[in-house]
Amino acid sequence: MSGLKSTAQEWEVSEDKQQRLAPFAFNDQSVTAGEELYNTNCISCHGNPGQGNYQQLDPIPGDPATEKIQSNSDGSIYYKIYEGKGLMPSFRNILAPDEIWEVVAYIRSFNDSYKQLVAEVQKLENVRWSEIKILLALNRENKELTATVKGLEEDKWTPVPNTGLIVAAERYFGQLQIDEEKLTDEKGMASFTYPENIKGDTLGHVKLQSMLTDQDLFGRVSTDTTFRIGMLNDAQPLNKERALWNSNKKAPLWLIISYISVVLAVWGFIFYVLFQLRKIYFAGKKETVN
Ligand code: HEC
């Protein structure tokens, strides 16, 4: 992180994200895991680190062993992989947060002067909080959802800072992520902007799930909150109105008449056949008598 300016400077990563640190200390194991992930996901464009054999794309992907990439902070590399830009794909749905950190560990293994910020990491490694909760608040005016993450630390709820958080709306199938992943500030807070055209139920209710992203560290911490921020959904449930026979009153007249006619016609035909059989039977009887 010297004053070296490179093209990397054009790819802006916000200050708080630059500061983000891995939730675990890099070691041989994470480097090996990261190498495997790099070879499947990155090598096609970035080549073998240290050999400069990356693809000639515009802008160039660059060699991870060089200053171009090493001059980034850990948090910047993490977010560049997470978000992608132009020809560089986003890996948010391909790699889990811990896997991205493993790739960062592998990239850093080509930098002899790199020192991971161990003090911070150690603090995070033995999590201070015995229980964590997320509170989601609505600010309708700014179309914002503000999450506050607090942890129980010896009988006191204290803010959980510098941790990743996502908010997703529940859909029929799967979830729709709202805004991007945010980091909590020193008060444990992060704000998300929600879109106006989000789909709600018949009353416009939207069920939201707030979730911490560092699951290795915190386990699965999530909270469900329902807010009335969606568009009204006037699609009727399938068992309403449309079911023909759930009540006579709902069936249209033409349908009732044609149904009754079909029933009468079928029974009429059956009686007609029976009547003809009876005629044949009696005709036969008359003959034998004669
Ligand atoms: C399809 C090609 C492609 C793949 C696959 C790809 N990248 Fe990239 N990458 C690029 C390009 C192109 C850029 C330059 C983007 C820019 O500067 O606008 C880039 C930029 C980057 C940067 C920022 C470089 C800088 O100057 O700050 C990092 C870090 C990075 N890639 C890491 C990775 C990692 C790790 C993977 C695998 C998980 C990966 N990339 C996969 C094409 C790719």
CSV table of C-alpha atoms and ligand atoms in Angstrom, one decimal:
chain,number,residue,atom,x,y,z
A,1,MET,CA,0.0,0.0,0.0
A,2,SER,CA,2.7,2.5,-0.9
A,3,GLY,CA,1.7,5.6,-2.8
A,4,LEU,CA,2.1,3.6,-6.0
A,5,LYS,CA,-0.6,4.6,-8.5
A,6,SER,CA,-1.6,2.0,-11.0
A,7,THR,CA,-4.7,1.3,-13.1
A,8,ALA,CA,-6.1,-0.5,-10.0
A,9,GLN,CA,-6.8,3.0,-8.6
A,10,GLU,CA,-9.6,3.4,-11.2
A,11,TRP,CA,-11.5,0.6,-9.7
A,12,GLU,CA,-12.8,2.3,-6.6
A,13,VAL,CA,-13.6,0.3,-3.4
A,14,SER,CA,-15.2,2.3,-0.7
A,15,GLU,CA,-13.1,3.1,2.4
A,16,ASP,CA,-14.9,0.8,4.8
A,17,LYS,CA,-14.6,-2.1,2.4
A,18,GLN,CA,-10.9,-1.5,1.9
A,19,GLN,CA,-10.5,-1.9,5.6
A,20,ARG,CA,-12.2,-5.3,5.7
A,21,LEU,CA,-10.1,-8.1,7.1
A,22,ALA,CA,-10.3,-11.8,6.8
A,23,PRO,CA,-12.0,-13.6,9.7
A,24,PHE,CA,-9.2,-16.1,10.0
A,25,ALA,CA,-5.4,-16.1,9.9
A,26,PHE,CA,-3.9,-17.2,6.5
A,27,ASN,CA,-1.9,-20.4,6.8
A,28,ASP,CA,-0.7,-23.2,4.6
A,29,GLN,CA,-4.1,-24.8,4.6
A,30,SER,CA,-5.9,-21.7,3.4
A,31,VAL,CA,-3.2,-21.1,0.8
A,32,THR,CA,-3.6,-24.6,-0.6
A,33,ALA,CA,-7.4,-24.3,-0.6
A,34,GLY,CA,-7.1,-20.9,-2.3
A,35,GLU,CA,-4.7,-22.3,-4.9
A,36,GLU,CA,-7.3,-24.9,-5.9
A,37,LEU,CA,-10.0,-22.3,-6.2
A,38,TYR,CA,-7.7,-20.0,-8.2
A,39,ASN,CA,-6.9,-22.8,-10.6
A,40,THR,CA,-10.5,-23.5,-11.4
A,41,ASN,CA,-11.9,-19.9,-11.4
A,42,CYS,CA,-9.2,-17.4,-12.2
A,43,ILE,CA,-6.2,-19.0,-14.0
A,44,SER,CA,-8.0,-18.8,-17.4
A,45,CYS,CA,-7.7,-15.0,-17.4
A,46,HIS,CA,-5.0,-14.2,-14.8
A,47,GLY,CA,-2.6,-16.9,-15.7
A,48,ASN,CA,0.0,-18.5,-13.3
A,49,PRO,CA,0.9,-15.9,-10.7
A,50,GLY,CA,4.5,-14.7,-11.3
A,51,GLN,CA,4.6,-15.7,-14.9
A,52,GLY,CA,2.8,-12.8,-16.4
A,53,ASN,CA,0.9,-15.1,-18.8
A,54,TYR,CA,-2.5,-13.5,-18.3
A,55,GLN,CA,-5.0,-13.0,-21.1
A,56,GLN,CA,-4.6,-9.8,-23.2
A,57,LEU,CA,-8.0,-8.3,-22.3
A,58,ASP,CA,-8.9,-4.7,-22.1
A,59,PRO,CA,-8.2,-3.6,-19.4
A,60,ILE,CA,-5.7,-6.3,-18.6
A,61,PRO,CA,-6.5,-8.6,-15.8
A,62,GLY,CA,-2.9,-8.5,-14.5
A,63,ASP,CA,-0.7,-11.0,-12.7
A,64,PRO,CA,-1.7,-11.5,-9.1
A,65,ALA,CA,2.0,-11.7,-8.0
A,66,THR,CA,2.7,-8.2,-9.2
A,67,GLU,CA,2.4,-4.7,-7.6
A,68,LYS,CA,-0.8,-4.1,-9.6
A,69,ILE,CA,-2.8,-6.5,-7.5
A,70,GLN,CA,-0.6,-6.7,-4.4
A,71,SER,CA,-0.9,-3.0,-3.8
A,72,ASN,CA,-4.6,-3.5,-3.0
A,73,SER,CA,-5.6,-4.0,0.6
A,74,ASP,CA,-7.0,-7.4,1.6
A,75,GLY,CA,-10.5,-5.9,1.7
A,76,SER,CA,-10.1,-4.4,-1.8
A,77,ILE,CA,-9.0,-7.7,-3.3
A,78,TYR,CA,-11.9,-9.4,-1.5
A,79,TYR,CA,-14.5,-6.9,-2.9
A,80,LYS,CA,-13.0,-6.9,-6.4
A,81,ILE,CA,-13.5,-10.7,-6.5
A,82,TYR,CA,-16.9,-10.4,-4.9
A,83,GLU,CA,-18.3,-7.7,-7.1
A,84,GLY,CA,-16.4,-8.0,-10.4
A,85,LYS,CA,-16.2,-5.3,-13.0
A,86,GLY,CA,-16.4,-5.4,-16.8
A,87,LEU,CA,-14.8,-8.6,-18.1
A,88,MET,CA,-13.9,-9.6,-14.6
A,89,PRO,CA,-16.9,-11.7,-13.4
A,90,SER,CA,-18.5,-11.3,-10.0
A,91,PHE,CA,-18.0,-14.3,-7.8
A,92,ARG,CA,-20.6,-13.4,-5.2
A,93,ASN,CA,-22.8,-16.4,-6.2
A,94,ILE,CA,-19.9,-18.7,-7.0
A,95,LEU,CA,-17.6,-18.5,-4.1
A,96,ALA,CA,-18.5,-18.4,-0.4
A,97,PRO,CA,-17.0,-15.5,1.6
A,98,ASP,CA,-14.5,-17.8,3.2
A,99,GLU,CA,-13.5,-19.2,-0.2
A,100,ILE,CA,-12.8,-15.7,-1.4
A,101,TRP,CA,-10.6,-15.1,1.6
A,102,GLU,CA,-8.8,-18.4,0.8
A,103,VAL,CA,-8.1,-17.1,-2.8
A,104,VAL,CA,-6.8,-13.8,-1.2
A,105,ALA,CA,-4.5,-16.0,1.0
A,106,TYR,CA,-3.2,-17.7,-2.1
A,107,ILE,CA,-2.6,-14.4,-3.9
A,108,ARG,CA,-0.8,-13.1,-0.8
A,109,SER,CA,1.5,-16.1,-0.7
A,110,PHE,CA,3.4,-14.6,-3.7
A,111,ASN,CA,4.2,-11.5,-1.7
A,112,ASP,CA,7.2,-11.9,0.7
A,113,SER,CA,6.7,-8.6,2.4
A,114,TYR,CA,3.0,-9.1,3.1
A,115,LYS,CA,2.0,-9.2,6.8
A,116,GLN,CA,-1.6,-10.0,7.6
A,117,LEU,CA,-3.1,-7.8,10.2
A,118,VAL,CA,-2.9,-10.5,12.9
A,119,ALA,CA,-4.0,-8.5,15.9
A,120,GLU,CA,-7.4,-7.7,14.4
A,121,VAL,CA,-7.8,-11.3,13.2
A,122,GLN,CA,-7.1,-12.7,16.6
A,123,LYS,CA,-9.7,-10.4,18.1
A,124,LEU,CA,-12.2,-11.7,15.7
A,125,GLU,CA,-11.1,-15.3,16.0
A,126,ASN,CA,-12.3,-15.7,19.6
A,127,VAL,CA,-15.7,-14.1,19.1
A,128,ARG,CA,-16.5,-11.9,22.1
A,129,TRP,CA,-20.2,-12.3,21.8
A,130,SER,CA,-22.2,-15.3,23.2
A,131,GLU,CA,-25.3,-14.4,21.3
A,132,ILE,CA,-25.9,-12.1,18.3
A,133,LYS,CA,-29.1,-10.4,17.1
A,134,ILE,CA,-30.0,-8.3,14.2
A,135,LEU,CA,-32.7,-5.6,14.3
A,136,LEU,CA,-34.1,-4.3,11.1
A,137,ALA,CA,-35.7,-0.8,11.0
A,138,LEU,CA,-37.6,0.9,8.2
A,139,ASN,CA,-37.1,4.4,6.9
A,140,ARG,CA,-39.9,4.8,4.4
A,141,GLU,CA,-38.9,8.3,3.3
A,142,ASN,CA,-35.4,7.3,2.1
A,143,LYS,CA,-36.5,3.8,1.1
A,144,GLU,CA,-34.0,2.5,3.5
A,145,LEU,CA,-33.7,-0.5,5.8
A,146,THR,CA,-31.2,0.0,8.6
A,147,ALA,CA,-29.9,-3.1,10.3
A,148,THR,CA,-28.3,-2.9,13.8
A,149,VAL,CA,-26.2,-5.9,14.8
A,150,LYS,CA,-25.6,-6.4,18.5
A,151,GLY,CA,-23.9,-9.1,20.5
A,152,LEU,CA,-24.2,-10.2,24.1
A,153,GLU,CA,-20.8,-9.6,25.8
A,154,GLU,CA,-20.9,-10.5,29.5
A,155,ASP,CA,-24.5,-9.4,30.1
A,156,LYS,CA,-24.2,-6.3,27.9
A,157,TRP,CA,-25.4,-5.8,24.3
A,158,THR,CA,-22.5,-4.2,22.4
A,159,PRO,CA,-22.3,-3.3,18.7
A,160,VAL,CA,-20.8,-5.9,16.3
A,161,PRO,CA,-18.7,-3.7,13.9
A,162,ASN,CA,-17.0,-4.5,10.6
A,163,THR,CA,-19.0,-7.5,9.7
A,164,GLY,CA,-20.7,-8.3,6.4
A,165,LEU,CA,-24.5,-8.3,6.2
A,166,ILE,CA,-27.1,-9.0,3.5
A,167,VAL,CA,-30.8,-8.5,3.4
A,168,ALA,CA,-33.0,-10.6,1.1
A,169,ALA,CA,-36.7,-10.6,0.3
A,170,GLU,CA,-38.6,-13.9,0.3
A,171,ARG,CA,-40.1,-14.9,-3.0
A,172,TYR,CA,-42.2,-17.9,-4.0
A,173,PHE,CA,-39.0,-19.5,-5.3
A,174,GLY,CA,-35.8,-18.5,-3.5
A,175,GLN,CA,-34.8,-15.1,-2.4
A,176,LEU,CA,-34.1,-11.7,-3.9
A,177,GLN,CA,-31.2,-9.9,-2.5
A,178,ILE,CA,-31.8,-6.2,-1.6
A,179,ASP,CA,-28.9,-3.8,-2.4
A,180,GLU,CA,-25.4,-5.2,-2.0
A,181,GLU,CA,-23.6,-6.7,0.9
A,182,LYS,CA,-22.9,-4.0,3.5
A,183,LEU,CA,-20.4,-3.8,6.4
A,184,THR,CA,-21.6,-2.7,9.8
A,185,ASP,CA,-20.0,0.5,11.1
A,186,GLU,CA,-18.6,1.0,14.6
A,187,LYS,CA,-22.2,1.3,15.9
A,188,GLY,CA,-23.0,-2.1,14.4
A,189,MET,CA,-25.2,-0.5,11.8
A,190,ALA,CA,-25.6,-0.8,8.0
A,191,SER,CA,-28.2,0.6,5.7
A,192,PHE,CA,-29.8,-0.9,2.6
A,193,THR,CA,-31.8,0.9,-0.1
A,194,TYR,CA,-34.8,-1.1,-1.3
A,195,PRO,CA,-36.4,-0.8,-4.8
A,196,GLU,CA,-39.9,0.6,-5.2
A,197,ASN,CA,-41.2,-2.2,-7.4
A,198,ILE,CA,-40.6,-5.0,-5.0
A,199,LYS,CA,-43.5,-7.5,-4.9
A,200,GLY,CA,-45.5,-8.0,-1.8
A,201,ASP,CA,-48.5,-10.1,-0.9
A,202,THR,CA,-52.1,-8.9,-1.2
A,203,LEU,CA,-51.4,-6.3,1.5
A,204,GLY,CA,-48.0,-5.3,0.2
A,205,HIS,CA,-46.2,-7.2,3.0
A,206,VAL,CA,-42.6,-8.3,2.2
A,207,LYS,CA,-40.8,-10.8,4.4
A,208,LEU,CA,-37.2,-9.8,4.8
A,209,GLN,CA,-34.3,-12.0,6.0
A,210,SER,CA,-31.2,-10.2,7.4
A,211,MET,CA,-28.2,-12.4,7.6
A,212,LEU,CA,-24.5,-12.2,8.6
A,213,THR,CA,-22.2,-13.3,5.8
A,214,ASP,CA,-19.3,-14.6,7.9
A,215,GLN,CA,-20.9,-17.9,8.8
A,216,ASP,CA,-17.7,-19.6,9.7
A,217,LEU,CA,-17.2,-17.0,12.4
A,218,PHE,CA,-20.7,-16.5,13.8
A,219,GLY,CA,-22.6,-19.6,12.6
A,220,ARG,CA,-25.9,-18.9,10.9
A,221,VAL,CA,-27.2,-15.7,12.3
A,222,SER,CA,-30.4,-14.4,10.7
A,223,THR,CA,-33.6,-12.5,11.5
A,224,ASP,CA,-36.9,-12.4,9.7
A,225,THR,CA,-38.8,-9.1,9.6
A,226,THR,CA,-42.0,-8.3,7.7
A,227,PHE,CA,-42.6,-4.7,6.4
A,228,ARG,CA,-45.3,-3.3,4.3
A,229,ILE,CA,-43.0,-2.0,1.6
A,230,GLY,CA,-44.1,-4.0,-1.5
A,231,MET,CA,-46.5,-3.5,-4.3
A,232,LEU,CA,-49.9,-5.0,-3.7
A,233,ASN,CA,-50.1,-8.4,-5.3
A,234,ASP,CA,-53.7,-8.9,-6.6
A,235,ALA,CA,-53.1,-12.3,-8.1
A,236,GLN,CA,-55.8,-14.5,-6.5
A,237,PRO,CA,-54.8,-17.7,-4.7
A,238,LEU,CA,-55.6,-20.7,-6.9
A,239,ASN,CA,-58.3,-22.0,-4.6
A,240,LYS,CA,-60.3,-18.8,-4.8
A,241,GLU,CA,-63.0,-18.1,-7.5
A,242,ARG,CA,-61.4,-20.3,-10.0
A,243,ALA,CA,-62.4,-23.6,-8.5
A,244,LEU,CA,-65.6,-24.4,-10.3
A,245,TRP,CA,-67.5,-26.5,-7.9
A,246,ASN,CA,-66.6,-25.1,-4.5
A,247,SER,CA,-70.0,-23.3,-4.6
A,248,ASN,CA,-73.0,-23.3,-6.9
A,249,LYS,CA,-73.2,-19.6,-6.7
A,250,LYS,CA,-69.8,-19.2,-8.3
A,251,ALA,CA,-70.4,-21.4,-11.3
A,252,PRO,CA,-71.8,-19.5,-14.3
A,253,LEU,CA,-75.3,-20.3,-15.5
A,254,TRP,CA,-74.2,-21.7,-18.9
A,255,LEU,CA,-72.0,-24.2,-17.2
A,256,ILE,CA,-74.8,-25.4,-14.8
A,257,ILE,CA,-77.2,-25.8,-17.8
A,258,SER,CA,-74.7,-27.7,-19.9
A,259,TYR,CA,-73.7,-29.9,-17.0
A,260,ILE,CA,-77.3,-30.8,-16.3
A,261,SER,CA,-78.0,-31.5,-20.0
A,262,VAL,CA,-75.1,-33.8,-20.3
A,263,VAL,CA,-76.2,-35.7,-17.1
A,264,LEU,CA,-79.8,-36.0,-18.4
A,265,ALA,CA,-78.6,-37.1,-21.9
A,266,VAL,CA,-76.5,-39.9,-20.4
A,267,TRP,CA,-79.2,-41.2,-18.1
A,268,GLY,CA,-81.8,-40.8,-20.9
A,269,PHE,CA,-79.7,-43.0,-23.2
A,270,ILE,CA,-79.3,-45.7,-20.4
A,271,PHE,CA,-83.1,-45.8,-19.9
A,272,TYR,CA,-83.7,-45.9,-23.7
A,273,VAL,CA,-81.4,-49.0,-24.0
A,274,LEU,CA,-83.1,-50.7,-21.0
A,275,PHE,CA,-86.5,-50.0,-22.5
A,276,GLN,CA,-85.4,-51.5,-25.8
A,277,LEU,CA,-84.1,-54.6,-24.0
A,278,ARG,CA,-87.4,-54.9,-22.3
A,279,LYS,CA,-89.3,-54.8,-25.6
A,280,ILE,CA,-87.0,-57.6,-27.0
A,281,TYR,CA,-87.6,-59.7,-23.9
A,282,PHE,CA,-91.4,-59.4,-24.1
A,283,ALA,CA,-91.4,-59.9,-27.9
A,284,GLY,CA,-89.5,-63.2,-27.4
A,285,LYS,CA,-91.9,-64.3,-24.6
A,286,LYS,CA,-95.0,-63.8,-26.9
A,287,GLU,CA,-93.3,-66.0,-29.6
A,288,THR,CA,-92.8,-68.9,-27.2
A,289,VAL,CA,-96.4,-68.7,-26.0
A,290,ASN,CA,-97.6,-69.0,-29.6
B,1,HEC,C1,-13.0,-13.8,-17.6
B,1,HEC,C2,-11.8,-13.3,-17.2
B,1,HEC,C3,-11.5,-13.2,-15.7
B,1,HEC,C4,-11.6,-14.1,-14.7
B,1,HEC,C5,-12.2,-15.6,-14.9
B,1,HEC,C6,-11.2,-13.5,-13.5
B,1,HEC,N1,-10.8,-12.3,-13.7
B,1,HEC,FE1,-10.0,-11.0,-12.3
B,1,HEC,N2,-9.9,-9.5,-13.7
B,1,HEC,C7,-10.2,-9.7,-15.1
B,1,HEC,C8,-10.1,-8.4,-15.7
B,1,HEC,C9,-10.4,-8.1,-17.2
B,1,HEC,C10,-9.7,-7.5,-14.7
B,1,HEC,C11,-9.5,-6.0,-14.9
B,1,HEC,C12,-10.8,-5.3,-14.6
B,1,HEC,C13,-10.7,-3.8,-14.6
B,1,HEC,O1,-9.6,-3.3,-14.1
B,1,HEC,O2,-11.6,-3.1,-15.0
B,1,HEC,C14,-9.6,-8.2,-13.5
B,1,HEC,C15,-9.2,-7.7,-12.3
B,1,HEC,C16,-9.0,-8.4,-11.1
B,1,HEC,C17,-8.5,-7.8,-9.9
B,1,HEC,C18,-8.2,-6.4,-9.7
B,1,HEC,C19,-6.9,-6.1,-10.2
B,1,HEC,C20,-6.4,-4.7,-9.9
B,1,HEC,O3,-5.8,-4.1,-10.7
B,1,HEC,O4,-6.8,-4.2,-8.8
B,1,HEC,C21,-8.4,-8.9,-9.0
B,1,HEC,C22,-7.9,-8.8,-7.6
B,1,HEC,C23,-8.8,-10.1,-9.7
B,1,HEC,N3,-9.2,-9.7,-11.0
B,1,HEC,C24,-8.8,-11.3,-9.1
B,1,HEC,C25,-9.4,-12.4,-9.7
B,1,HEC,C26,-9.6,-13.6,-9.1
B,1,HEC,C27,-9.1,-14.0,-7.7
B,1,HEC,C28,-10.3,-14.5,-9.9
B,1,HEC,C29,-10.9,-15.8,-9.6
B,1,HEC,C30,-11.6,-16.0,-8.5
B,1,HEC,C31,-10.5,-13.7,-11.1
B,1,HEC,N4,-10.0,-12.4,-11.0
B,1,HEC,C32,-11.2,-14.2,-12.3
B,1,HEC,C33,-10.6,-10.8,-15.7
B,1,HEC,C34,-10.9,-12.0,-15.0
